[in-house]
Coordinates of N, CA and C in Angstrom, one line a residue:
T1 N 128.6 164.4 125.6 CA 127.4 165.2 125.9 C 126.8 165.7 124.6
L2 N 127.6 166.1 123.6 CA 127.0 166.5 122.4 C 126.3 165.4 121.7
V3 N 126.8 164.2 121.8 CA 126.1 163.0 121.2 C 124.7 162.8 122.0
A4 N 124.8 162.8 123.3 CA 123.6 162.6 124.1 C 122.5 163.7 123.8
L5 N 122.9 164.9 123.5 CA 122.0 166.0 123.2 C 121.5 165.9 121.8
G6 N 122.1 165.1 121.0 CA 121.7 165.0 119.6 C 122.3 166.0 118.7
L7 N 123.3 166.7 119.2 CA 124.0 167.8 118.4 C 125.2 167.2 117.6
K8 N 125.6 166.1 117.9 CA 126.7 165.4 117.2 C 126.4 163.9 117.1
E9 N 126.7 163.4 115.9 CA 126.4 161.9 115.7 C 127.6 161.1 116.3
K10 N 127.3 159.9 116.8 CA 128.3 159.0 117.2 C 129.0 158.4 116.0
L11 N 130.4 158.4 116.2 CA 131.2 157.8 115.1 C 131.1 156.3 115.1
H12 N 131.0 155.7 113.9 CA 130.9 154.3 113.8 C 132.1 153.8 113.0
G13 N 132.6 152.6 113.4 CA 133.7 152.0 112.7 C 135.1 152.7 113.0
F14 N 136.1 152.0 112.6 CA 137.5 152.5 112.9 C 137.9 153.7 112.0
D15 N 137.2 153.9 110.9 CA 137.5 155.0 110.0 C 137.5 156.4 110.7
G16 N 136.5 156.6 111.6 CA 136.4 157.9 112.3 C 137.2 157.9 113.6
L17 N 137.8 156.9 113.9 CA 138.6 156.8 115.2 C 139.9 157.6 115.1
D18 N 140.3 158.2 116.1 CA 141.6 159.0 116.2 C 142.7 158.0 115.7
T19 N 143.5 158.5 114.8 CA 144.5 157.6 114.2 C 145.5 157.1 115.2
N20 N 145.7 157.8 116.3 CA 146.6 157.3 117.3 C 146.0 156.1 118.0
L21 N 144.7 155.9 118.0 CA 144.1 154.7 118.7 C 143.9 153.5 117.8
V22 N 143.9 153.7 116.5 CA 143.6 152.5 115.6 C 144.6 151.4 115.8
P23 N 145.9 151.6 116.0 CA 146.8 150.4 116.2 C 146.5 149.7 117.6
A24 N 145.8 150.4 118.5 CA 145.5 149.8 119.8 C 144.2 149.0 119.8
L25 N 143.5 148.9 118.7 CA 142.3 148.0 118.7 C 142.7 146.6 119.0
R26 N 141.9 145.9 119.8 CA 142.2 144.5 120.1 C 142.1 143.6 118.9
T27 N 141.2 143.9 118.0 CA 141.0 143.1 116.8 C 141.0 144.1 115.6
Y28 N 141.9 143.7 114.7 CA 142.1 144.5 113.5 C 141.2 144.1 112.4
P29 N 140.4 145.0 111.7 CA 139.7 144.6 110.5 C 140.7 144.2 109.4
P30 N 140.3 143.4 108.5 CA 141.3 142.9 107.5 C 142.0 144.0 106.7
Q31 N 141.3 145.1 106.3 CA 142.0 146.1 105.6 C 143.1 146.8 106.5
L32 N 142.8 146.9 107.8 CA 143.8 147.5 108.7 C 145.0 146.6 108.8
Q33 N 144.8 145.3 109.0 CA 145.9 144.3 109.1 C 146.8 144.4 107.8
T34 N 146.1 144.5 106.7 CA 146.9 144.6 105.4 C 147.8 145.9 105.4
S35 N 147.2 147.0 105.9 CA 148.0 148.2 106.0 C 149.2 148.1 106.9
F36 N 149.0 147.4 108.1 CA 150.1 147.3 109.0 C 151.2 146.4 108.4
E37 N 150.8 145.4 107.6 CA 151.8 144.5 107.0 C 152.5 145.3 105.9
A38 N 151.9 146.2 105.2 CA 152.6 147.0 104.2 C 153.6 147.9 104.9
T39 N 153.2 148.4 106.1 CA 154.2 149.3 106.8 C 155.4 148.5 107.3
Q40 N 155.1 147.3 107.7 CA 156.2 146.4 108.2 C 157.2 146.1 107.0
A41 N 156.6 145.9 105.8 CA 157.4 145.6 104.6 C 158.3 146.9 104.3
E42 N 157.7 148.1 104.5 CA 158.5 149.3 104.2 C 159.6 149.5 105.2
L43 N 159.3 149.1 106.5 CA 160.4 149.2 107.5 C 161.6 148.2 107.1
I44 N 161.2 147.1 106.6 CA 162.3 146.1 106.2 C 163.1 146.7 105.0
E45 N 162.4 147.3 104.1 CA 163.1 148.0 103.0 C 164.0 149.1 103.5
I46 N 163.6 149.9 104.4 CA 164.4 150.9 105.0 C 165.6 150.3 105.7
R47 N 165.4 149.2 106.4 CA 166.5 148.5 107.1 C 167.5 148.1 106.1
D48 N 167.0 147.4 105.0 CA 168.0 146.9 104.0 C 168.7 148.0 103.3
W49 N 168.0 149.1 102.9 CA 168.6 150.2 102.2 C 169.7 150.8 103.1
L50 N 169.4 151.1 104.4 CA 170.4 151.7 105.3 C 171.5 150.7 105.5
G51 N 171.2 149.4 105.7 CA 172.2 148.4 105.9 C 173.3 148.4 104.8
E52 N 172.8 148.4 103.6 CA 173.7 148.4 102.4 C 174.7 149.6 102.4
R53 N 174.2 150.7 103.1 CA 175.1 151.9 103.1 C 175.8 152.0 104.5
K54 N 175.7 150.9 105.3 CA 176.3 150.9 106.6 C 175.8 152.1 107.5
I55 N 174.5 152.4 107.4 CA 173.9 153.4 108.2 C 173.1 152.7 109.3
R56 N 173.3 153.1 110.5 CA 172.5 152.6 111.7 C 171.1 153.0 111.6
F57 N 170.2 152.0 111.8 CA 168.7 152.3 111.7 C 168.2 152.0 113.1
I58 N 167.6 153.0 113.7 CA 167.0 152.9 115.1 C 165.6 153.4 114.9
L59 N 164.7 152.5 115.3 CA 163.3 152.8 115.3 C 162.9 153.3 116.8
A60 N 162.6 154.5 116.9 CA 162.2 155.1 118.2 C 160.6 155.2 118.3
L61 N 160.0 154.5 119.2 CA 158.6 154.5 119.3 C 158.1 155.7 120.1
I62 N 157.2 156.5 119.5 CA 156.7 157.7 120.2 C 155.3 157.3 120.7
P63 N 155.0 157.3 122.0 CA 153.7 156.9 122.5 C 152.6 157.9 122.2
A64 N 151.5 157.4 121.8 CA 150.3 158.3 121.6 C 149.9 158.8 123.0
R65 N 149.4 160.0 122.9 CA 148.9 160.6 124.2 C 147.9 159.7 124.9
Q66 N 147.0 159.2 124.1 CA 145.9 158.3 124.6 C 146.4 157.1 125.4
A67 N 147.6 156.6 125.0 CA 148.2 155.5 125.7 C 148.8 155.9 127.0
I68 N 149.2 157.1 127.1 CA 149.9 157.6 128.3 C 148.9 158.3 129.3
D69 N 147.9 159.0 128.7 CA 147.0 159.8 129.5 C 145.6 159.3 129.4
A70 N 145.1 158.7 130.5 CA 143.8 158.0 130.6 C 142.7 159.0 130.2
R71 N 142.8 160.3 130.6 CA 141.7 161.2 130.3 C 141.7 161.5 128.8
A72 N 142.8 161.6 128.2 CA 142.9 161.8 126.7 C 142.3 160.6 126.0
F73 N 142.5 159.4 126.5 CA 141.9 158.2 125.9 C 140.4 158.2 126.0
E74 N 139.9 158.5 127.2 CA 138.5 158.5 127.4 C 137.8 159.6 126.5
H75 N 138.5 160.7 126.4 CA 137.9 161.8 125.5 C 137.9 161.3 124.1
S76 N 138.9 160.7 123.6 CA 139.0 160.2 122.2 C 137.9 159.2 121.8
I77 N 137.5 158.4 122.8 CA 136.5 157.4 122.4 C 135.1 157.8 122.9
S78 N 134.9 158.9 123.5 CA 133.7 159.3 124.1 C 132.5 159.4 123.1
Y79 N 132.8 159.8 121.9 CA 131.7 159.9 120.9 C 131.8 158.9 119.8
T80 N 132.4 157.7 120.1 CA 132.5 156.6 119.2 C 131.7 155.5 119.6
E81 N 131.6 154.4 118.8 CA 130.9 153.2 119.2 C 131.8 152.3 120.1
F82 N 133.0 152.7 120.3 CA 134.0 151.8 121.0 C 133.9 152.0 122.5
E83 N 134.2 150.9 123.2 CA 134.4 150.9 124.6 C 135.8 150.8 125.0
P84 N 136.2 151.1 126.2 CA 137.6 151.0 126.6 C 138.1 149.5 126.4
S85 N 137.2 148.6 126.6 CA 137.6 147.2 126.5 C 138.0 146.8 125.0
D86 N 137.6 147.6 124.1 CA 138.0 147.3 122.7 C 139.4 147.6 122.3
F87 N 140.2 148.2 123.3 CA 141.5 148.6 123.1 C 142.5 147.9 124.0
D88 N 143.7 147.7 123.5 CA 144.8 147.3 124.3 C 145.9 148.3 124.0
L89 N 146.0 149.3 124.9 CA 146.9 150.5 124.7 C 148.4 150.1 124.6
D90 N 148.8 149.0 125.2 CA 150.2 148.6 125.1 C 150.5 147.9 123.8
K91 N 149.5 147.4 123.1 CA 149.6 146.5 121.9 C 150.5 147.1 120.8
P92 N 150.3 148.3 120.4 CA 151.2 148.8 119.3 C 152.6 148.8 119.6
Y93 N 153.0 149.1 120.9 CA 154.4 149.1 121.3 C 155.0 147.7 121.4
R94 N 154.2 146.8 122.0 CA 154.7 145.4 122.1 C 154.9 144.9 120.7
N95 N 153.9 145.1 119.8 CA 154.0 144.5 118.4 C 155.1 145.1 117.7
L96 N 155.3 146.4 117.7 CA 156.4 147.1 117.0 C 157.8 146.6 117.5
E97 N 157.9 146.5 118.8 CA 159.1 146.1 119.4 C 159.4 144.7 119.0
A98 N 158.4 143.8 119.1 CA 158.7 142.4 118.7 C 159.0 142.3 117.2
F99 N 158.3 143.0 116.4 CA 158.6 143.0 115.0 C 160.0 143.5 114.7
A100 N 160.4 144.6 115.3 CA 161.8 145.1 115.1 C 162.8 144.1 115.6
R101 N 162.7 143.6 116.7 CA 163.7 142.6 117.2 C 163.8 141.4 116.4
T102 N 162.6 140.9 115.9 CA 162.6 139.7 115.0 C 163.3 140.0 113.7
N103 N 163.2 141.2 113.3 CA 163.8 141.6 111.9 C 165.1 142.3 112.0
G104 N 165.7 142.3 113.1 CA 167.1 142.9 113.2 C 167.1 144.4 113.1
I105 N 166.0 145.0 113.6 CA 165.9 146.5 113.6 C 166.1 146.9 115.1
E106 N 167.0 147.8 115.3 CA 167.3 148.4 116.6 C 166.0 149.2 117.0
V107 N 165.5 149.0 118.2 CA 164.3 149.7 118.6 C 164.5 150.3 120.0
I108 N 163.9 151.5 120.2 CA 163.8 152.2 121.5 C 162.3 152.3 121.8
N109 N 161.8 151.6 122.7 CA 160.4 151.6 123.1 C 160.3 152.6 124.3
T110 N 160.0 153.8 124.1 CA 159.9 154.8 125.1 C 158.6 154.7 125.9
Y111 N 157.6 153.9 125.4 CA 156.3 153.9 126.0 C 156.3 153.6 127.5
P112 N 157.0 152.5 128.0 CA 157.0 152.2 129.4 C 157.5 153.3 130.3
A113 N 158.6 153.9 129.9 CA 159.2 155.0 130.7 C 158.3 156.2 130.8
L114 N 157.7 156.6 129.6 CA 156.8 157.8 129.6 C 155.6 157.5 130.4
K115 N 155.1 156.3 130.3 CA 153.9 155.9 131.1 C 154.1 156.0 132.6
R116 N 155.3 155.5 133.0 CA 155.7 155.6 134.4 C 155.7 157.1 134.8
R117 N 156.3 158.0 134.0 CA 156.4 159.4 134.4 C 155.0 160.0 134.5
Q118 N 154.1 159.7 133.6 CA 152.8 160.2 133.6 C 152.1 159.7 134.9
E119 N 152.2 158.5 135.2 CA 151.6 157.9 136.4 C 152.2 158.5 137.7
A120 N 153.4 159.0 137.6 CA 154.0 159.7 138.8 C 153.6 161.2 138.9
G121 N 152.8 161.6 137.9 CA 152.3 163.0 138.0 C 152.8 163.9 137.0
A122 N 153.8 163.5 136.2 CA 154.3 164.4 135.2 C 153.3 164.7 134.1
S123 N 153.3 165.9 133.6 CA 152.5 166.3 132.4 C 153.4 166.3 131.2
L124 N 153.2 165.5 130.2 CA 154.1 165.3 129.1 C 153.6 165.8 127.8
Y125 N 152.4 166.2 127.7 CA 151.8 166.7 126.4 C 151.2 168.1 126.6
L126 N 151.2 168.8 125.4 CA 150.6 170.1 125.4 C 149.1 170.0 125.7
L127 N 148.5 171.0 126.3 CA 147.1 171.0 126.7 C 146.3 170.8 125.5
N128 N 145.4 169.9 125.5 CA 144.4 169.6 124.4 C 145.2 169.4 123.1
D129 N 146.3 168.7 123.1 CA 147.1 168.5 121.9 C 147.8 167.1 122.0
V130 N 148.1 166.5 120.9 CA 148.8 165.2 121.0 C 150.3 165.3 121.0
H131 N 150.8 166.5 120.9 CA 152.3 166.7 120.9 C 152.9 166.9 122.3
F132 N 154.2 166.5 122.4 CA 154.9 166.6 123.7 C 155.0 168.1 124.0
N133 N 155.0 168.4 125.3 CA 155.4 169.7 125.8 C 156.9 169.6 126.2
A134 N 157.5 170.5 126.8 CA 158.9 170.5 127.1 C 159.3 169.3 127.9
A135 N 158.5 169.0 128.9 CA 158.8 167.8 129.8 C 158.7 166.5 129.0
G136 N 157.7 166.4 128.1 CA 157.6 165.2 127.2 C 158.8 165.1 126.3
H137 N 159.2 166.2 125.7 CA 160.4 166.1 124.8 C 161.6 165.7 125.6
E138 N 161.8 166.2 126.8 CA 162.9 165.9 127.7 C 162.9 164.4 128.0
A139 N 161.7 163.9 128.4 CA 161.6 162.5 128.8 C 161.9 161.6 127.6
F140 N 161.4 161.9 126.4 CA 161.6 161.2 125.2 C 163.1 161.2 124.8
A141 N 163.7 162.4 124.9 CA 165.1 162.5 124.6 C 166.0 161.7 125.6
T142 N 165.6 161.7 126.9 CA 166.3 161.0 127.9 C 166.3 159.5 127.6
E143 N 165.2 159.0 127.1 CA 165.2 157.5 126.8 C 166.1 157.2 125.6
I144 N 166.1 158.1 124.6 CA 166.9 157.9 123.4 C 168.4 157.9 123.8
L145 N 168.7 159.0 124.6 CA 170.1 159.1 125.1 C 170.6 157.9 125.9
G146 N 169.7 157.5 126.8 CA 170.1 156.3 127.6 C 170.3 155.1 126.7
H147 N 169.5 154.9 125.7 CA 169.7 153.7 124.8 C 171.0 153.9 124.1
L148 N 171.3 155.0 123.6 CA 172.5 155.3 122.8 C 173.8 155.1 123.7
Q149 N 173.7 155.5 124.9 CA 174.8 155.3 125.8 C 175.0 153.9 126.2
R150 N 173.9 153.1 126.4 CA 174.0 151.7 126.7 C 174.5 150.9 125.5
S151 N 174.3 151.3 124.3 CA 174.6 150.5 123.1 C 176.0 150.9 122.6
E152 N 176.7 151.8 123.2 CA 178.1 152.1 122.7 C 179.1 151.1 123.0

């Protein structure tokens, strides 16, 4: 509404996009791809450092509110040049899970379970905030506990 009224300018490019949505872009600009590759290299360094010390490394994926809550997604892109079709909200979790498994990193992908809870009517995030509320923390912790119990 603010953009339509001329009170706020539309954001252009991924630089102004909410950082939680950048990894969900269907197509990554070259500088973004480079950044993701650097992050992957850092994860491998962490894996190796912890492995040398016999410390278990578990990568727990925390889903972005926009990937779980459709209204939050719509709000986040409402004043950008992006359309819903520019995003694949599952992509960051699929990519990170595949990367972790390929590189011998234990991973807990909480996205599918939290998405199911949200679709069943649970509210998992604080009002107008990207952080979990009590139910979100409980759901996230339940997924981690379940993984730890299955892997013993």
